[in-house]
mmCIF file of C-alpha atoms and ligand atoms in Angstrom:
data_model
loop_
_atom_site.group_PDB
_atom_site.id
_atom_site.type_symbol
_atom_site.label_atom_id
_atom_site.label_comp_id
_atom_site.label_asym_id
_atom_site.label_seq_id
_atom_site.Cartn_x
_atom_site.Cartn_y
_atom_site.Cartn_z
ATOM 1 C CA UNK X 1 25.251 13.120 -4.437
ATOM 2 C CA UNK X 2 28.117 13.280 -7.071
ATOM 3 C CA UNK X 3 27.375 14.095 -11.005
ATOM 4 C CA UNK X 4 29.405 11.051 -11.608
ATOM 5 C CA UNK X 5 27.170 8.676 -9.962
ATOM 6 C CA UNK X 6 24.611 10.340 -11.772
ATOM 7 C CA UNK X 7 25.645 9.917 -14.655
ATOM 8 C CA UNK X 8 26.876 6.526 -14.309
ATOM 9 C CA UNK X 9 22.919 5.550 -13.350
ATOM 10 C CA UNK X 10 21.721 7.380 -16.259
ATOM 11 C CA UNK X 11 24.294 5.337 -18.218
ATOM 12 C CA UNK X 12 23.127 2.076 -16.673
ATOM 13 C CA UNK X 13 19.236 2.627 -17.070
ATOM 14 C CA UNK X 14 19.460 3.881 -20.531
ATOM 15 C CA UNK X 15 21.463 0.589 -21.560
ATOM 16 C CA UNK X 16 18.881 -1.449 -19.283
ATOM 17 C CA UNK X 17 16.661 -3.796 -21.579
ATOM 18 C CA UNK X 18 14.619 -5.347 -18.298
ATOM 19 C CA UNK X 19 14.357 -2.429 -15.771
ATOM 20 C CA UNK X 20 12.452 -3.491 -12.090
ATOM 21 C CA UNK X 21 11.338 0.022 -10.629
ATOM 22 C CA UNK X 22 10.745 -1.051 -6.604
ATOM 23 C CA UNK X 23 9.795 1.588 -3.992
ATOM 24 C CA UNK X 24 8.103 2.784 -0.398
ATOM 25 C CA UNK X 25 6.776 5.259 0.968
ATOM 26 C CA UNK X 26 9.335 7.615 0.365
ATOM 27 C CA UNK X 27 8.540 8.195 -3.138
ATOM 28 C CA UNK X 28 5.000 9.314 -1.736
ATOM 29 C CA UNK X 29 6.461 11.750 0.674
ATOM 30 C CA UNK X 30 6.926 14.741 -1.959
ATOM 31 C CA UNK X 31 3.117 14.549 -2.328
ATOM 32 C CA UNK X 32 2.385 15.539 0.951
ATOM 33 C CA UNK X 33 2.552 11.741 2.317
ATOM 34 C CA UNK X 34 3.605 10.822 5.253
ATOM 35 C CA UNK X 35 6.039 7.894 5.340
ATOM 36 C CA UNK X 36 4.063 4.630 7.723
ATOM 37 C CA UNK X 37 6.200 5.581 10.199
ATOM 38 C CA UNK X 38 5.028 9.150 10.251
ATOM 39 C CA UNK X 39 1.771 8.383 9.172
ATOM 40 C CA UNK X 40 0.250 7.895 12.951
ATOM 41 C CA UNK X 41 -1.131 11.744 13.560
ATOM 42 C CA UNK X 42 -3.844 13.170 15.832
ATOM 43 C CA UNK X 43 -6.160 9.514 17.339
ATOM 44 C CA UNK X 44 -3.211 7.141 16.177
ATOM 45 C CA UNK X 45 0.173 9.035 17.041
ATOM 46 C CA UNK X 46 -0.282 7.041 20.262
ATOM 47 C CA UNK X 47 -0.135 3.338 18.527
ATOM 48 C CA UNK X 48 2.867 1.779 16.810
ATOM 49 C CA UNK X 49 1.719 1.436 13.264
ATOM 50 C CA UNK X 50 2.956 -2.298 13.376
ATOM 51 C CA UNK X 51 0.234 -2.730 16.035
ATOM 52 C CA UNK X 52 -2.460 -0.825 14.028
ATOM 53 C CA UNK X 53 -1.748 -2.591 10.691
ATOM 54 C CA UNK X 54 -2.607 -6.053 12.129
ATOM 55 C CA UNK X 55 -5.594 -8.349 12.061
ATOM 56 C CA UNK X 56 -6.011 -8.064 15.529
ATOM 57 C CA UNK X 57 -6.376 -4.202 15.742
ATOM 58 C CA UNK X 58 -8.814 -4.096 13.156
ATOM 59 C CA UNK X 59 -10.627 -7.196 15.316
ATOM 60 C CA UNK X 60 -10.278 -5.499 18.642
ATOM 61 C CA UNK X 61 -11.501 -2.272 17.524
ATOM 62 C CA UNK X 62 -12.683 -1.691 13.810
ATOM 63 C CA UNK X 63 -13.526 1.488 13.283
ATOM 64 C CA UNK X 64 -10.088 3.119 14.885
ATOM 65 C CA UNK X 65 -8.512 0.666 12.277
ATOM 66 C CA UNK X 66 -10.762 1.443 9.540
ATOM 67 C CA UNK X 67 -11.545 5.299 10.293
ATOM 68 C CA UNK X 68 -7.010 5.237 9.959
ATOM 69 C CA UNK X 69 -7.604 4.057 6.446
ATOM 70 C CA UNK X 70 -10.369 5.860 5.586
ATOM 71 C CA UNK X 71 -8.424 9.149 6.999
ATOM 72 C CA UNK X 72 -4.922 7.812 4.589
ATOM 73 C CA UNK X 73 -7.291 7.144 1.512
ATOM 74 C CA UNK X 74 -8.701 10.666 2.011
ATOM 75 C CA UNK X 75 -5.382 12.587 2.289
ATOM 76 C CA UNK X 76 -4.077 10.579 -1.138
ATOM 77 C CA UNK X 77 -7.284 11.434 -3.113
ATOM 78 C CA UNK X 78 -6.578 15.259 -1.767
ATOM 79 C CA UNK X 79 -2.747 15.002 -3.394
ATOM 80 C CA UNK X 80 -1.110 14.558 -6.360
ATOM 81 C CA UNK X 81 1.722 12.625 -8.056
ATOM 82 C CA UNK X 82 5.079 13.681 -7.358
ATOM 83 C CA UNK X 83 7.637 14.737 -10.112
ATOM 84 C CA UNK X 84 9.337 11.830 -8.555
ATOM 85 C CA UNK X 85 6.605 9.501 -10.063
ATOM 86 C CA UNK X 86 6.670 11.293 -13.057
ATOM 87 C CA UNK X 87 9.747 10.589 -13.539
ATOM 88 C CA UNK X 88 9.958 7.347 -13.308
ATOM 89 C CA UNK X 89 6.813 6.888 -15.671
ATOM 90 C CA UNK X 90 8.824 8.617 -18.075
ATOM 91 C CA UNK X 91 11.580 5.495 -17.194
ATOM 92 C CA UNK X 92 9.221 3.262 -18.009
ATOM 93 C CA UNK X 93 7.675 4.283 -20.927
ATOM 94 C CA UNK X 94 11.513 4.353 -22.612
ATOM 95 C CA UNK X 95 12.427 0.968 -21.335
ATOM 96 C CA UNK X 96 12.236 -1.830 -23.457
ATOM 97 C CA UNK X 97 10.538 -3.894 -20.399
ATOM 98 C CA UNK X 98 9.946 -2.460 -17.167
ATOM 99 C CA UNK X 99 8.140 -3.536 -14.430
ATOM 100 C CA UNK X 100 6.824 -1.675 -11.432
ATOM 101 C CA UNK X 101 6.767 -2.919 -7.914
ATOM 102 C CA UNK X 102 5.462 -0.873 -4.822
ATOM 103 C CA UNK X 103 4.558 -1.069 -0.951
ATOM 104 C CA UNK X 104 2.401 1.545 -1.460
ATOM 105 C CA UNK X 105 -1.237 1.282 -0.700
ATOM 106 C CA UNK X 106 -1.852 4.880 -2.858
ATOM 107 C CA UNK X 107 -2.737 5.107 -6.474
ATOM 108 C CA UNK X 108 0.036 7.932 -6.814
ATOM 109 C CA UNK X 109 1.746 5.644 -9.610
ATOM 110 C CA UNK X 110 -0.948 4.849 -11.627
ATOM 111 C CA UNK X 111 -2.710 8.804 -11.601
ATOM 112 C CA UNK X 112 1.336 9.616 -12.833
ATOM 113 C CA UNK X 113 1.304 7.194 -15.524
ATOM 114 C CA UNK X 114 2.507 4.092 -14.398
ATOM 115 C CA UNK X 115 0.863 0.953 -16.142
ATOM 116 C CA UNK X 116 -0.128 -1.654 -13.779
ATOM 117 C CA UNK X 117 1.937 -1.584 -10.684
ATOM 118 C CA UNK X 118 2.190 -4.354 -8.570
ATOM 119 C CA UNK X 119 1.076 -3.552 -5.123
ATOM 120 C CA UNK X 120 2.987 -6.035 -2.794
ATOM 121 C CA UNK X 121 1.320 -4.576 0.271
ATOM 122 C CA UNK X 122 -2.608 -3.759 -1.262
ATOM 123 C CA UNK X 123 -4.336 -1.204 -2.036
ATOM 124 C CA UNK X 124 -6.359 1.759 -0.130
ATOM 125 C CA UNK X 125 -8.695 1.548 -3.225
ATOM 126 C CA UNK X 126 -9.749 -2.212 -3.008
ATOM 127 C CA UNK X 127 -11.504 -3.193 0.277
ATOM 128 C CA UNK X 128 -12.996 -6.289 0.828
ATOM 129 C CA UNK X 129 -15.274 -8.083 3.066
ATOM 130 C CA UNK X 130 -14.096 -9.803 6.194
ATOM 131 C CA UNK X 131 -15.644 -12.684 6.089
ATOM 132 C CA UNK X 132 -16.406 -13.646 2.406
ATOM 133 C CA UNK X 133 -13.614 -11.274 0.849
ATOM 134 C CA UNK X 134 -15.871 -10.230 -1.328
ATOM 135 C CA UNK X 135 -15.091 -6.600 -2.974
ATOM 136 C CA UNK X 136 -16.834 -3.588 -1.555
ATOM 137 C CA UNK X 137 -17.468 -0.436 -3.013
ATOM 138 C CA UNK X 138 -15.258 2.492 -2.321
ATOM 139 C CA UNK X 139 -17.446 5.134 -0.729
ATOM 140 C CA UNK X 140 -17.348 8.924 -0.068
ATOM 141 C CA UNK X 141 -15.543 8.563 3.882
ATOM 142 C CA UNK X 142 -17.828 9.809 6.490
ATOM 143 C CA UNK X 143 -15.857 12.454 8.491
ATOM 144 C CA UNK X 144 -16.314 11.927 12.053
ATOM 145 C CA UNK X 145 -14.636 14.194 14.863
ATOM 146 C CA UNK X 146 -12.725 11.746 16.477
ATOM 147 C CA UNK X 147 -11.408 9.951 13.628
ATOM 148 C CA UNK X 148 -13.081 6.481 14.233
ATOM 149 C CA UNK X 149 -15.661 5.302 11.322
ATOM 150 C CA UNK X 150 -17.546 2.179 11.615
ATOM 151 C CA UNK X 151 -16.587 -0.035 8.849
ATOM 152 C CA UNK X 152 -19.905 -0.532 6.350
ATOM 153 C CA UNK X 153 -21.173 -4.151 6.942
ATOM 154 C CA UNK X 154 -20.961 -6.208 3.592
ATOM 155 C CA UNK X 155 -24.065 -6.707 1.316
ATOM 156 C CA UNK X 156 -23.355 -10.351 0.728
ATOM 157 C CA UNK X 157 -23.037 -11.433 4.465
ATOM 158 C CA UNK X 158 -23.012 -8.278 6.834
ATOM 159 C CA UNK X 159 -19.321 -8.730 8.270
ATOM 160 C CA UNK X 160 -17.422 -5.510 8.462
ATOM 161 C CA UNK X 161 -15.814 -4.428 5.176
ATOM 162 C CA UNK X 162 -11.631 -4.059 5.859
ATOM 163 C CA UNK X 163 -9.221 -2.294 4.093
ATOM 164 C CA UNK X 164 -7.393 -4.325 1.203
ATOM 165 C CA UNK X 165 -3.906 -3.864 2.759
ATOM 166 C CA UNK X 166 -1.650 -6.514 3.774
ATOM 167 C CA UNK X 167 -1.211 -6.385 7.351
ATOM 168 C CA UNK X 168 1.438 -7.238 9.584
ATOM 169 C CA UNK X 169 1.170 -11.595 9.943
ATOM 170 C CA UNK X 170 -0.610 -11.804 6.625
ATOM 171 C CA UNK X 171 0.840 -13.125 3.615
ATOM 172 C CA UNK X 172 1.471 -11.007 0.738
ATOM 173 C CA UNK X 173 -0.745 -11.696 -2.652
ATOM 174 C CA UNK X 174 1.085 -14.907 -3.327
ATOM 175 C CA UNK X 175 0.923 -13.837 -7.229
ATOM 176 C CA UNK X 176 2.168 -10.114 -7.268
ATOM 177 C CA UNK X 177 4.797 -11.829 -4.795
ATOM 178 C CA UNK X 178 6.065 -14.115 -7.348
ATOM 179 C CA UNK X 179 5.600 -11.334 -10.352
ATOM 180 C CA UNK X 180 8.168 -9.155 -8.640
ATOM 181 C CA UNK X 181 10.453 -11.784 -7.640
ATOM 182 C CA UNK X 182 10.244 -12.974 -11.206
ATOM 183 C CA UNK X 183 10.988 -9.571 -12.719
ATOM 184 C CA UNK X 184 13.688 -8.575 -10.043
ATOM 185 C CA UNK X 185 15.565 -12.234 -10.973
ATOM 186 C CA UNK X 186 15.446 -11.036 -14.687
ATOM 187 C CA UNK X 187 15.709 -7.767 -14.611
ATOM 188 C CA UNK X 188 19.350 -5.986 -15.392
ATOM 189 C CA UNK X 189 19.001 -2.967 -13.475
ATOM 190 C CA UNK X 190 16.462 -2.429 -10.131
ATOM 191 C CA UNK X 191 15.888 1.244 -8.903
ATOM 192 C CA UNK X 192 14.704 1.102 -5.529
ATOM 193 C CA UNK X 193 13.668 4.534 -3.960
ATOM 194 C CA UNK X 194 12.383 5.423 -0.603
ATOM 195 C CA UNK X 195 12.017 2.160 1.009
ATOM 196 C CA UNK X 196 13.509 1.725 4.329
ATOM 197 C CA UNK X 197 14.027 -2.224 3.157
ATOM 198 C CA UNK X 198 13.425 -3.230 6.774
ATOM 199 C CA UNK X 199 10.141 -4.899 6.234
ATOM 200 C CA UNK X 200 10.119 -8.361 4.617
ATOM 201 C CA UNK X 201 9.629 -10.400 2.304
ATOM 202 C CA UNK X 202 9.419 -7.274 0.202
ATOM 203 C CA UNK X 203 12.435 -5.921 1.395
ATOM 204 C CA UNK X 204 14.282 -8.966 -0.255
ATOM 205 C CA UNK X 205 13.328 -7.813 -4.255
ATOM 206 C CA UNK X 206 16.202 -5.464 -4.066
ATOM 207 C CA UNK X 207 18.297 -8.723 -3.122
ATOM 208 C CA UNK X 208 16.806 -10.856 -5.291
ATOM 209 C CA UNK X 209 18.375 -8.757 -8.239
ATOM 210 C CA UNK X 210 21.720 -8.865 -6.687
ATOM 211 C CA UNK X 211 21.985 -12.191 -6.131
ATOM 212 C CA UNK X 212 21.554 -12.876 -9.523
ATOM 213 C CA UNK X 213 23.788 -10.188 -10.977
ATOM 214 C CA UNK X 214 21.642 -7.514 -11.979
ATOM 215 C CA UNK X 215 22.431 -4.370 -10.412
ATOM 216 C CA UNK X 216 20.814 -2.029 -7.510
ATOM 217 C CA UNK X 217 20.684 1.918 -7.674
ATOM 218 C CA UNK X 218 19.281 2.987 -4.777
ATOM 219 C CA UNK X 219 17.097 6.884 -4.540
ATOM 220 C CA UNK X 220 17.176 7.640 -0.814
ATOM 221 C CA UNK X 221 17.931 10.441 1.784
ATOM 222 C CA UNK X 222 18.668 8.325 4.080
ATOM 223 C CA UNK X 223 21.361 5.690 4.952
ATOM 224 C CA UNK X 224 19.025 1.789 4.681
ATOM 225 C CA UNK X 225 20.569 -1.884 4.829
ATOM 226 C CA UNK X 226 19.851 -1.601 1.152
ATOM 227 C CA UNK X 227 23.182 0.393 0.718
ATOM 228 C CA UNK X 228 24.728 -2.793 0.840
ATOM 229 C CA UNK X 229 23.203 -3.933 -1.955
ATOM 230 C CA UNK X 230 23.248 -1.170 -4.324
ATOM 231 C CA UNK X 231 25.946 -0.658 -6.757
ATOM 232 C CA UNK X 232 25.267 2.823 -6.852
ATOM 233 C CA UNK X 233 23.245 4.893 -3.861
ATOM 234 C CA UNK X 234 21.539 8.464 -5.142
ATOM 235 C CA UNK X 235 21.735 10.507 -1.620
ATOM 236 C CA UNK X 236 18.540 12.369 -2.094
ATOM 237 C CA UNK X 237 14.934 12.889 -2.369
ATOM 238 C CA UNK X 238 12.703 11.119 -4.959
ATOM 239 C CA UNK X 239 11.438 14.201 -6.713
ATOM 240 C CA UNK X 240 14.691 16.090 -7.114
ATOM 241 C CA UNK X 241 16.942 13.079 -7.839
ATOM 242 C CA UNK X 242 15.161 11.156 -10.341
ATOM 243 C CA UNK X 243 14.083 14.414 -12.819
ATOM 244 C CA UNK X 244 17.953 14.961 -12.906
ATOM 245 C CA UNK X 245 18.109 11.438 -13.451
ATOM 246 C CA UNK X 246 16.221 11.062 -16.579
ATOM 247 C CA UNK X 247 17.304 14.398 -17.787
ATOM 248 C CA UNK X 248 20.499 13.759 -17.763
HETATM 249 C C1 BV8 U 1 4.434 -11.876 6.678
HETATM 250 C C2 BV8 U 1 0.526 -2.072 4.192
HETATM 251 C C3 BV8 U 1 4.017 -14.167 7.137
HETATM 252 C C4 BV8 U 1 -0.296 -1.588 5.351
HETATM 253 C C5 BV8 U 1 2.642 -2.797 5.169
HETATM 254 C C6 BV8 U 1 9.914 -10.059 13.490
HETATM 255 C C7 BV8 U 1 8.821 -9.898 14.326
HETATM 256 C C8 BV8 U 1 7.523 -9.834 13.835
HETATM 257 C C9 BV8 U 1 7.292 -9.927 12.472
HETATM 258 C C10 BV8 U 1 8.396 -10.076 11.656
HETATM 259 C C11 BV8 U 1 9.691 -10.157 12.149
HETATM 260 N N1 BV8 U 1 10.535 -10.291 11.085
HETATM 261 C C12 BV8 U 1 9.822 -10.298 9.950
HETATM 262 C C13 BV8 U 1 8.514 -10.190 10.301
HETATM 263 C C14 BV8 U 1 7.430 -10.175 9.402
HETATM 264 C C15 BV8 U 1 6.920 -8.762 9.152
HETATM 265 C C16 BV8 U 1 8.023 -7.727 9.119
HETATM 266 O O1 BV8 U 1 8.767 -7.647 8.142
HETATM 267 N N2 BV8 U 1 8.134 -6.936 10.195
HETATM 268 C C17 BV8 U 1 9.171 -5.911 10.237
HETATM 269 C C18 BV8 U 1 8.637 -4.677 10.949
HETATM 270 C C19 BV8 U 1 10.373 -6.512 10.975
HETATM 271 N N3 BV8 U 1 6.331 -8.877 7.845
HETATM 272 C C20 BV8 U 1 5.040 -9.241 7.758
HETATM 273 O O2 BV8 U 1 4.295 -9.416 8.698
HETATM 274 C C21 BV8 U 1 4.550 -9.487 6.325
HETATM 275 N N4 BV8 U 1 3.843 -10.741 6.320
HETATM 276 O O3 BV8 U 1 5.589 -11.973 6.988
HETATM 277 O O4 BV8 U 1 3.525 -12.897 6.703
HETATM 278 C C22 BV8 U 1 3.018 -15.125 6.671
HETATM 279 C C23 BV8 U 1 3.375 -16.014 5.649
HETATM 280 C C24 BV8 U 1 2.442 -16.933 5.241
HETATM 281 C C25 BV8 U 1 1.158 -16.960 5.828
HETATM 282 C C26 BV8 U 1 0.817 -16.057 6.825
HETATM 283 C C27 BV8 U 1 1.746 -15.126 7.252
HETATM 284 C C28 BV8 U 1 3.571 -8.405 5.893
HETATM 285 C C29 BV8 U 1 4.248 -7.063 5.900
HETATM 286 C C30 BV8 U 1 3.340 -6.028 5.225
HETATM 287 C C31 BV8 U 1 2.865 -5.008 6.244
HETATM 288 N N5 BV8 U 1 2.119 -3.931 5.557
HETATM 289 N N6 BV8 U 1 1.947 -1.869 4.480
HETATM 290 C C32 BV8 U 1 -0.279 -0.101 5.488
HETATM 291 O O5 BV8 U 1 0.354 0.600 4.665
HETATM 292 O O6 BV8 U 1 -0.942 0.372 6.438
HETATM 293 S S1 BV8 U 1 4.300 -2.486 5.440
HETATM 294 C C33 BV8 U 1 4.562 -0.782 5.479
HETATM 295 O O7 BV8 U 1 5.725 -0.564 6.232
HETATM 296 C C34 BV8 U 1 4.873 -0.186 4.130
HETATM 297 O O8 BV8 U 1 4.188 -0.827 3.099
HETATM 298 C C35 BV8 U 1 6.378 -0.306 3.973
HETATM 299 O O9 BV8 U 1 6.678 -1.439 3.209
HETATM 300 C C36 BV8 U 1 6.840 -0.606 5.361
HETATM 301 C C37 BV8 U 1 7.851 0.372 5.897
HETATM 302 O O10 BV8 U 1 7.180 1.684 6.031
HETATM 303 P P1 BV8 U 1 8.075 3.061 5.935
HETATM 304 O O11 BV8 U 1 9.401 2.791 6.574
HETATM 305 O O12 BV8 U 1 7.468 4.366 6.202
HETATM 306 O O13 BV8 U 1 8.144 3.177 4.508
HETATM 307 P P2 BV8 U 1 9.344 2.784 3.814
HETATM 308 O O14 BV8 U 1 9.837 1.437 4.166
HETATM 309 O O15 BV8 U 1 8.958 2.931 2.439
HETATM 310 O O16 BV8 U 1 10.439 3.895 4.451
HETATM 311 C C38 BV8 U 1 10.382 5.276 4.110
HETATM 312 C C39 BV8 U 1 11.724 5.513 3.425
HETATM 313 O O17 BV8 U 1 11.623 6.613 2.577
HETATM 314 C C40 BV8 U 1 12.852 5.801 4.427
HETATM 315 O O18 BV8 U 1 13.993 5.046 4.095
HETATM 316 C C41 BV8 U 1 13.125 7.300 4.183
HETATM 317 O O19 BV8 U 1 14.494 7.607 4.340
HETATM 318 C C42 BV8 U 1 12.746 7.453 2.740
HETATM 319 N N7 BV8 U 1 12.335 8.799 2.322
HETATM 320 C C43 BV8 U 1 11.765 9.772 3.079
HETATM 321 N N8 BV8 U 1 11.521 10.860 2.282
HETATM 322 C C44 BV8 U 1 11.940 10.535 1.031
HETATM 323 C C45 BV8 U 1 12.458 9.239 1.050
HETATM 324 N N9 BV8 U 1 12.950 8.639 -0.048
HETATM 325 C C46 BV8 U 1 12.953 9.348 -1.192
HETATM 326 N N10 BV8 U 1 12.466 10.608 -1.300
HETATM 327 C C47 BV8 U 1 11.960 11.226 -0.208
HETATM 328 N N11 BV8 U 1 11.488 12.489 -0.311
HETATM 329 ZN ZN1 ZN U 2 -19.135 -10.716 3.252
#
């Protein structure tokens, strides 16, 4: 990653009046999370986690789908924030506006300061019933050895409680879908880091802001169709790039 380009974003944010802040997994990874491609270990490395994070799974067999969650939620409450999400806290506390936007199901944002991000894809910390939707209670998880735990039944109507995630076939919380589209249409500068962009319609924010003439930086390792769309692209991981970023 050159110092110019580095400079140049630091340039760029610190002019920004309307900043959108847009990421994945990635930015999670520094904490000791893995990335939902990585994230099938020990019961689940067998299953595709576009097959686990559906509707059906969780139908066909609950408590594989929900003892997954249960396992994730676990792991993120055992972790901290990154100084990846530190740092862009510290982003948005200087920006005149700036808006959050994840894919993340963790609280890692909000425990590093972030004020109310929206979560495009849910939320480990929100289940729901089944049936009625109604909230549930988020409760100690019950360890079991094999990794499957029998979703509580709900109080209201006794249908299994599900994680509040958006799965794979289900549409997206039709208002933090139209917050983030509104903020990445408005917005003169969108930092997207560690999302592989290949999984829609989130994956079109980052476009959203380039189509109408804001501009894209980009915090990634990795090579994503993003590149395409970002003006600038930070080769690198979230927690060393964006401390040099807003130290700069
Ligand atoms: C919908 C919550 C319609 C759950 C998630 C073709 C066939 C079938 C379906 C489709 C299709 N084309 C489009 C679709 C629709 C489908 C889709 O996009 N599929 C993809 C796979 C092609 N989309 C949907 O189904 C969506 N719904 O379309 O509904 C509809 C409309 C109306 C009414 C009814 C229905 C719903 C999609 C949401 C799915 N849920 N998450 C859970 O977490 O369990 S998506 C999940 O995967 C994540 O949220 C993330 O968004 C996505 C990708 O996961 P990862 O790749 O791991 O994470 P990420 O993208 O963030 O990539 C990691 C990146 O980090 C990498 O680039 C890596 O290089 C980088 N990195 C690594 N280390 C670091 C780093 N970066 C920085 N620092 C580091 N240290
Ligand atoms: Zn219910």
């Amino acid at each position: 990653m050159r110092d110019i380009d580095l400079r140049e974003a630091a340039d760029l944010i610190d002019r920004a009046e309307r900043i959108v802040i847009f990421t994945g997994a990635g930015v999670s990874a520094e904490s000791g999370i893995p990335t939902f491609r990585d994230a099938l270990t020990g019961l689940w490395e067998r299953f595709d986690p576009r097959r686990l994070a559906t509707p059906e799974a969780f139908g066909d067999d609950p408590a594989l789908v929900w003892g997954w969650y249960e396992g994730r939620r676990a792991a993120v409450e055992r972790v901290e924030p990154n100084a990846g999400h530190r740092a862009l806290a510290a982003i948005e506390q200087r920006a005149p506006e700036c808006v959050v936007v994840t894919q993340n199901i963790d609280d890692l944002h909000e425990r590093a300061g972030s004020k109310e991000p929206i979560h495009l894809h849910g939320s480990l910390f929100a289940p729901r019933c089944s049936a009625c939707g109604r909230p549930a209670e988020v409760e100690g998880t019950a360890e079991t050895d094999d990794g499957r735990v029998t979703p509580p039944p709900c109080d209201h109507c006794g249908a299994p409680i599900r994680p509040g995630v958006v799965w794979f076939g289900e549409a997206l919380p039709a208002d933090a879908f139209e917050a983030a589209v509104a903020a990445a249409a408005n917005c003169d500068v969108l930092i997207t880091v560690g999302t592989s962009g290949v999984v829609f319609p989130a994956a079109e924010i980052p476009q959203v802001t380039a189509r109408m003439g804001g501009t894209v930086i980009q915090v990634n390792p990795d090579p994503t169709p993003l590149d395409s769309v970002a003006r600038i692209n930070l080769r690198g991981a979230a927690a060393e790039v964006l401390p040099a970023l807003v130290s700069m």
